[in-house]
CSV table of C-alpha atoms and ligand atoms in Angstrom, one decimal:
chain,number,residue,atom,x,y,z
A,1,MET,CA,-17.1,-26.5,-2.5
A,2,GLY,CA,-16.5,-25.0,1.0
A,3,THR,CA,-18.5,-22.1,2.2
A,4,LEU,CA,-17.2,-19.0,4.1
A,5,ASN,CA,-19.6,-16.9,6.0
A,6,PHE,CA,-18.2,-13.3,5.8
A,7,LEU,CA,-19.4,-11.0,8.6
A,8,THR,CA,-19.4,-7.6,6.9
A,9,GLY,CA,-21.9,-4.9,6.1
A,10,ASN,CA,-19.6,-3.7,3.3
A,11,PRO,CA,-20.7,-4.9,-0.2
A,12,GLY,CA,-17.3,-3.9,-1.6
A,13,LYS,CA,-15.4,-6.2,0.8
A,14,LEU,CA,-17.8,-9.0,0.0
A,15,GLU,CA,-17.3,-8.5,-3.8
A,16,GLU,CA,-13.5,-8.5,-3.4
A,17,ALA,CA,-13.5,-11.6,-1.2
A,18,THR,CA,-15.8,-13.4,-3.7
A,19,ALA,CA,-13.8,-12.4,-6.7
A,20,LEU,CA,-10.6,-13.7,-5.1
A,21,LEU,CA,-11.9,-16.9,-3.4
A,22,ALA,CA,-14.6,-18.2,-5.7
A,23,PRO,CA,-12.2,-19.1,-8.5
A,24,LEU,CA,-10.3,-21.1,-5.8
A,25,GLY,CA,-13.4,-23.1,-5.0
A,26,TRP,CA,-14.8,-21.2,-2.0
A,27,LYS,CA,-18.3,-19.9,-1.9
A,28,VAL,CA,-18.3,-16.6,0.0
A,29,GLN,CA,-21.6,-15.5,1.5
A,30,SER,CA,-22.7,-12.7,3.7
A,31,PHE,CA,-23.2,-13.9,7.3
A,32,VAL,CA,-26.8,-13.1,8.1
A,33,VAL,CA,-29.0,-14.0,11.0
A,34,GLU,CA,-32.8,-13.7,10.3
A,35,GLY,CA,-32.0,-11.8,7.1
A,36,ASN,CA,-29.7,-9.2,8.7
A,37,VAL,CA,-26.0,-8.8,9.2
A,38,PRO,CA,-25.5,-8.9,13.0
A,39,GLU,CA,-24.5,-5.7,14.8
A,40,ILE,CA,-21.0,-6.0,16.1
A,41,VAL,CA,-19.5,-3.6,18.7
A,42,GLU,CA,-16.0,-2.5,17.8
A,43,PRO,CA,-13.7,-1.9,20.9
A,44,GLN,CA,-12.0,1.4,21.4
A,45,THR,CA,-8.4,0.6,20.6
A,46,ASP,CA,-5.6,1.7,18.3
A,47,ASN,CA,-4.9,-1.9,17.2
A,48,LEU,CA,-6.5,-3.5,14.1
A,49,THR,CA,-5.8,-7.0,15.4
A,50,THR,CA,-7.6,-6.3,18.6
A,51,VAL,CA,-10.6,-5.1,16.6
A,52,ALA,CA,-10.6,-8.1,14.3
A,53,LEU,CA,-10.3,-10.5,17.2
A,54,ALA,CA,-13.1,-8.8,19.1
A,55,LYS,CA,-15.3,-9.0,15.9
A,56,VAL,CA,-14.6,-12.7,15.4
A,57,ALA,CA,-15.3,-13.4,19.1
A,58,GLN,CA,-18.7,-11.8,18.9
A,59,GLY,CA,-19.4,-13.6,15.6
A,60,VAL,CA,-18.5,-17.0,17.1
A,61,GLU,CA,-20.8,-16.2,20.1
A,62,ILE,CA,-23.6,-15.6,17.5
A,63,LEU,CA,-22.8,-18.8,15.7
A,64,ALA,CA,-22.9,-20.7,19.0
A,65,ALA,CA,-26.3,-19.1,19.8
A,66,GLU,CA,-27.6,-20.2,16.4
A,67,SER,CA,-26.2,-23.8,16.8
A,68,ARG,CA,-24.0,-23.1,13.8
A,69,LEU,CA,-20.6,-23.4,15.6
A,70,SER,CA,-19.2,-25.9,13.1
A,71,GLU,CA,-19.6,-23.3,10.3
A,72,SER,CA,-16.8,-20.9,9.3
A,73,LEU,CA,-16.8,-17.2,10.0
A,74,LEU,CA,-14.6,-14.6,8.4
A,75,VAL,CA,-14.2,-11.1,9.7
A,76,GLU,CA,-11.7,-8.4,8.8
A,77,ASP,CA,-10.6,-5.0,9.9
A,78,SER,CA,-8.7,-2.6,7.6
A,79,GLY,CA,-7.1,0.8,8.0
A,80,LEU,CA,-5.2,3.4,6.0
A,81,PHE,CA,-2.0,4.6,7.6
A,82,ILE,CA,-0.5,7.9,6.3
A,83,ASP,CA,3.2,8.1,7.0
A,84,ALA,CA,3.3,11.8,7.6
A,85,LEU,CA,0.4,11.6,10.0
A,86,PRO,CA,1.3,8.9,12.5
A,87,ASP,CA,-1.5,6.4,13.2
A,88,PHE,CA,-3.9,8.6,11.1
A,89,PRO,CA,-6.5,7.7,10.1
A,90,GLY,CA,-5.5,4.1,11.1
A,91,VAL,CA,-8.1,2.3,13.2
A,92,TYR,CA,-10.3,5.4,13.0
A,93,SER,CA,-10.4,5.2,9.2
A,94,ALA,CA,-14.1,4.8,9.0
A,95,GLN,CA,-15.0,7.6,11.4
A,96,ILE,CA,-12.4,10.0,9.9
A,97,LEU,CA,-13.7,9.4,6.4
A,98,LYS,CA,-17.3,10.1,7.5
A,99,SER,CA,-16.3,13.3,9.2
A,100,ILE,CA,-13.9,15.0,6.8
A,101,GLY,CA,-14.3,13.0,3.6
A,102,LEU,CA,-11.7,12.4,0.9
A,103,GLU,CA,-11.3,16.1,0.3
A,104,GLY,CA,-10.5,16.6,4.0
A,105,ILE,CA,-7.8,14.0,3.8
A,106,LEU,CA,-6.2,15.5,0.7
A,107,LYS,CA,-6.0,18.9,2.4
A,108,LEU,CA,-4.1,17.3,5.4
A,109,VAL,CA,-1.5,15.5,3.3
A,110,GLY,CA,1.6,17.5,2.5
A,111,GLU,CA,4.7,16.7,0.5
A,112,ASN,CA,5.2,13.2,1.9
A,113,ARG,CA,2.3,11.3,0.4
A,114,SER,CA,3.4,7.7,1.4
A,115,ALA,CA,0.8,5.6,3.0
A,116,GLN,CA,-0.2,1.9,3.5
A,117,PHE,CA,-3.3,-0.1,3.9
A,118,THR,CA,-3.4,-3.0,6.4
A,119,THR,CA,-5.9,-5.7,6.6
A,120,ILE,CA,-6.2,-8.1,9.5
A,121,ALA,CA,-8.5,-11.0,8.6
A,122,ALA,CA,-9.6,-13.4,11.3
A,123,LEU,CA,-11.2,-16.7,10.4
A,124,TRP,CA,-13.1,-19.0,12.7
A,125,THR,CA,-12.6,-22.4,11.0
A,126,GLY,CA,-15.3,-24.1,12.9
A,127,GLU,CA,-12.7,-25.2,15.5
A,128,VAL,CA,-10.1,-22.4,15.9
A,129,VAL,CA,-9.4,-18.8,15.0
A,130,GLU,CA,-6.6,-18.1,12.5
A,131,VAL,CA,-5.3,-14.6,11.7
A,132,PHE,CA,-4.0,-13.4,8.3
A,133,VAL,CA,-2.3,-10.1,7.6
A,134,GLY,CA,-2.1,-8.2,4.3
A,135,GLN,CA,-0.3,-4.8,3.6
A,136,CYS,CA,-0.2,-2.6,0.6
A,137,ALA,CA,2.2,0.4,0.3
A,138,GLY,CA,1.3,3.3,-1.9
A,139,GLN,CA,0.8,7.0,-2.2
A,140,ILE,CA,-2.1,9.4,-1.5
A,141,SER,CA,-3.1,10.9,-4.9
A,142,GLU,CA,-3.1,14.6,-5.5
A,143,GLU,CA,-6.8,14.5,-6.4
A,144,ILE,CA,-9.8,12.2,-6.3
A,145,GLN,CA,-9.6,9.7,-9.2
A,146,GLY,CA,-11.8,6.9,-10.3
A,147,GLN,CA,-15.3,5.5,-9.8
A,148,HIS,CA,-14.8,1.9,-8.6
A,149,GLY,CA,-14.4,0.5,-5.2
A,150,PHE,CA,-15.2,2.1,-1.9
A,151,GLY,CA,-13.8,4.1,1.0
A,152,TYR,CA,-10.4,5.6,0.3
A,153,ASP,CA,-10.0,3.8,-3.0
A,154,PRO,CA,-10.2,7.1,-5.1
A,155,ILE,CA,-7.2,8.6,-3.3
A,156,PHE,CA,-4.9,5.6,-2.9
A,157,ILE,CA,-2.3,4.7,-5.6
A,158,PRO,CA,-0.7,1.3,-4.8
A,159,ASN,CA,3.1,1.2,-5.5
A,160,GLU,CA,2.7,-2.2,-7.1
A,161,GLY,CA,0.4,-1.0,-10.0
A,162,ASP,CA,1.6,1.4,-12.6
A,163,GLY,CA,2.1,4.0,-9.9
A,164,LYS,CA,-0.5,6.2,-11.5
A,165,ARG,CA,-3.9,4.7,-11.0
A,166,THR,CA,-5.8,4.7,-7.8
A,167,PHE,CA,-7.6,1.5,-6.6
A,168,ALA,CA,-10.8,3.2,-7.8
A,169,GLU,CA,-9.5,3.2,-11.3
A,170,MET,CA,-8.9,-0.6,-11.2
A,171,THR,CA,-11.1,-3.6,-11.7
A,172,VAL,CA,-11.7,-5.7,-8.6
A,173,GLU,CA,-9.2,-8.3,-9.9
A,174,GLU,CA,-6.5,-5.7,-10.5
A,175,LYS,CA,-7.1,-4.2,-7.0
A,176,SER,CA,-7.0,-7.7,-5.4
A,177,ALA,CA,-3.8,-8.6,-7.1
A,178,CYS,CA,-1.9,-6.0,-5.0
A,179,SER,CA,-4.2,-4.9,-2.2
A,180,HIS,CA,-4.0,-5.4,1.5
A,181,ARG,CA,-7.2,-7.4,1.5
A,182,GLY,CA,-6.1,-9.4,-1.6
A,183,LYS,CA,-2.9,-10.4,0.2
A,184,ALA,CA,-4.6,-11.3,3.5
A,185,LEU,CA,-7.2,-13.4,1.7
A,186,SER,CA,-4.6,-15.1,-0.6
A,187,THR,CA,-2.7,-16.2,2.5
A,188,LEU,CA,-6.0,-17.4,4.0
A,189,ALA,CA,-6.7,-19.3,0.7
A,190,ASP,CA,-3.3,-21.0,1.0
A,191,PHE,CA,-4.1,-21.9,4.6
A,192,LEU,CA,-7.5,-23.4,3.5
A,193,SER,CA,-6.0,-25.4,0.7
A,194,GLN,CA,-3.5,-27.0,3.1
A,195,ASN,CA,-6.0,-27.8,5.9
B,201,IMP,P1,-13.2,-1.2,8.2
B,201,IMP,O1,-12.3,-2.3,8.0
B,201,IMP,O2,-14.6,-1.5,7.6
B,201,IMP,O3,-13.3,-0.8,9.6
B,201,IMP,O4,-12.7,0.0,7.3
B,201,IMP,C1,-12.3,1.2,7.8
B,201,IMP,C2,-12.4,2.3,6.8
B,201,IMP,O5,-11.4,2.1,5.8
B,201,IMP,C3,-13.7,2.4,6.1
B,201,IMP,O6,-14.0,3.8,5.9
B,201,IMP,C4,-13.5,1.7,4.8
B,201,IMP,O7,-14.3,2.2,3.8
B,201,IMP,C5,-12.0,2.0,4.6
B,201,IMP,N1,-11.5,0.9,3.8
B,201,IMP,C6,-11.3,-0.4,4.2
B,201,IMP,N2,-10.8,-1.2,3.3
B,201,IMP,C7,-10.6,-0.3,2.2
B,201,IMP,C8,-10.1,-0.5,0.9
B,201,IMP,O8,-9.8,-1.6,0.5
B,201,IMP,N3,-10.1,0.6,0.1
B,201,IMP,C9,-10.5,1.8,0.5
B,201,IMP,N4,-11.0,2.0,1.7
B,201,IMP,C10,-11.0,1.0,2.6
């Protein structure tokens, strides 16, 4: 079984990656150095790919410093993009959620509730960096619904589901079957199986 070091401080992301990749024979583990997830500096940019590449570059530097350069390293950056609010919250999804919360987002969204999530996953294979993209179109719900997941999950209804339930009302497996992260990581799994 291969092992993927996932550089993330988000237990929800780790759980989703594990649920999707473990059945395919990949052990997903949190990338830690001396017991801690290393601090990564995110660049100020409006581009998710730039953020993911900056994160993986810093992670690879840490691997090199630890003499672990032949190991894998997975990073990802995700954002929610609301059609009626161009580029919002987008790459600033984490900061906006912290400042105005889900209720604040619901107040800002009007009649057009269409939105999409995008994930850019960047994988250091031990030799090169490969980038994988996943997108999920959906709608911002009228109200907060569901207890599962994290972040914006309680207000995002994917179009591919039954069109009624938010990600937070789905199991991890149901979410991964249609989510941005699930799609990016499925493409990554295809790549790994062929290489
Ligand atoms: P980041 O990829 O950790 O920078 O995520 C940016 C923001 O989007 C954070 O507030 C996350 O909680 C949120 N987010 C990322 N992925 C998801 C998801 O799959 N569902 C809901 N919120 C997410």
